[in-house]
């Protein structure tokens, strides 16, 4: 199922050009347009789910996460390592409402700490 107003659905359908990293029947991966690291790829299902909690079938979760190691190999970060990030909903500042996994790598990333995480985190016990 696609959402005609969703930019990532359009990318998945090939209607909007993008810097494609990997594609199969279920999934497409492309470079993030606002990279936070030398390697910053978004891996998305072609069908529309607002986020990872939106009743995504386990088969599709498997296809998305199964693409991770392929993207890591293509981008040359398998050995050095990488970070996966799945912003989900308002509190996580998800900005595009189509389930996507960020794959970040290509350099050392700090471990999250209170300073990076902002006011809410410093109140956590
Ligand atoms: P998030 O905050 O997790 O929803 O991150 C959405 C990411 O998507 C953000 O890093 C910028 C990226 N992005 C948004 N629109 C486009 C687009 O049209 N093309 C590409 N390549 N990336 C996009």
XYZ file of C-alpha atoms and ligand atoms in Angstrom:
148
model
C 0.000 0.000 0.000
C 1.327 3.434 -0.931
C 0.395 6.877 0.378
C 0.159 9.284 -2.585
C 1.223 12.199 -0.367
C 4.303 10.475 1.066
C 7.688 11.521 -0.261
C 9.329 8.198 0.697
C 6.564 6.259 -1.118
C 7.424 8.321 -4.199
C 11.123 7.556 -3.793
C 10.295 3.858 -3.350
C 8.220 3.885 -6.523
C 10.999 5.588 -8.488
C 8.896 8.710 -9.032
C 11.482 10.964 -7.379
C 15.149 10.559 -8.283
C 17.470 9.697 -5.433
C 20.982 8.491 -4.765
C 20.101 4.797 -4.602
C 22.354 2.466 -2.638
C 20.370 -0.779 -2.750
C 16.992 -1.999 -4.002
C 15.012 -5.221 -4.087
C 11.333 -6.114 -4.419
C 10.407 -4.870 -0.924
C 13.015 -2.349 0.102
C 14.977 0.614 -1.176
C 17.981 2.267 0.452
C 19.256 5.720 -0.481
C 21.588 8.409 0.815
C 20.048 10.795 3.344
C 19.872 14.313 1.905
C 21.031 15.792 5.233
C 23.904 13.446 6.146
C 25.074 13.397 9.763
C 28.022 11.134 9.009
C 30.158 10.310 5.937
C 27.858 7.307 5.475
C 24.196 8.068 6.141
C 21.719 5.820 4.373
C 17.972 5.450 4.848
C 16.528 1.963 4.433
C 12.775 1.913 3.849
C 10.036 -0.539 2.887
C 8.427 0.332 -0.440
C 4.977 -0.022 1.137
C 3.775 2.706 3.463
C 3.930 2.332 7.254
C 3.991 5.493 9.345
C 6.666 4.094 11.667
C 8.101 0.834 12.984
C 5.118 0.522 15.355
C 2.522 0.809 12.582
C 1.686 -2.908 12.309
C 4.596 -3.558 9.988
C 4.414 -7.256 9.039
C 7.320 -9.248 10.467
C 8.248 -10.298 6.940
C 8.738 -6.655 5.990
C 10.702 -5.942 9.181
C 12.911 -8.851 8.136
C 13.366 -7.444 4.656
C 14.276 -3.973 5.965
C 16.699 -5.212 8.609
C 17.944 -7.895 6.235
C 19.060 -5.129 3.895
C 21.225 -3.596 6.629
C 24.265 -5.800 6.136
C 24.024 -5.481 2.347
C 23.998 -1.677 2.615
C 26.860 -1.805 5.124
C 28.896 -3.942 2.695
C 28.113 -1.663 -0.257
C 29.137 1.399 1.765
C 32.260 -0.272 3.177
C 31.377 0.103 6.857
C 30.933 -3.555 7.819
C 34.385 -3.761 9.384
C 34.463 -0.355 11.030
C 30.926 -0.603 12.331
C 27.826 1.489 12.099
C 24.836 2.720 14.048
C 21.163 2.065 13.311
C 18.603 4.631 14.342
C 14.822 4.338 14.070
C 13.099 7.538 15.127
C 9.526 6.680 16.027
C 6.881 9.308 16.711
C 6.837 12.763 18.168
C 9.089 12.279 21.201
C 11.786 10.889 18.922
C 11.416 13.860 16.529
C 10.499 11.621 13.605
C 10.140 14.035 10.699
C 9.136 11.771 7.804
C 6.131 9.613 8.616
C 7.227 6.572 6.621
C 9.123 3.855 8.527
C 12.834 4.182 7.875
C 16.071 2.938 9.401
C 19.041 5.296 9.448
C 22.400 3.583 8.911
C 25.207 5.866 10.087
C 28.917 5.196 9.799
C 32.243 6.125 8.340
C 33.723 7.523 11.551
C 33.670 7.300 15.315
C 30.333 8.271 16.833
C 30.081 9.315 20.466
C 28.025 7.245 22.835
C 24.821 9.068 23.724
C 25.023 10.906 27.036
C 22.881 13.366 28.953
C 24.445 16.371 27.282
C 23.662 15.093 23.792
C 20.193 13.930 24.687
C 18.863 17.193 26.077
C 16.720 18.178 29.006
C 14.416 15.146 29.145
C 17.344 12.743 29.382
C 18.943 14.613 32.267
C 15.743 13.996 34.269
C 15.834 10.252 33.646
C 16.648 8.056 36.647
P 13.681 11.285 10.737
O 13.937 12.438 11.646
O 14.136 9.984 11.372
O 12.235 11.235 10.276
O 14.613 11.517 9.472
C 14.187 11.754 8.180
C 15.412 11.897 7.318
O 15.003 11.905 5.969
C 16.214 13.190 7.530
O 17.534 12.834 7.939
C 16.249 13.867 6.172
C 15.824 12.767 5.228
N 15.025 13.191 4.093
C 13.838 13.854 4.143
N 13.342 14.026 2.904
C 14.232 13.454 2.046
C 14.267 13.314 0.638
O 13.383 13.749 -0.116
N 15.359 12.671 0.105
C 16.358 12.158 0.904
N 17.363 11.548 0.288
N 16.345 12.273 2.243
C 15.292 12.920 2.813
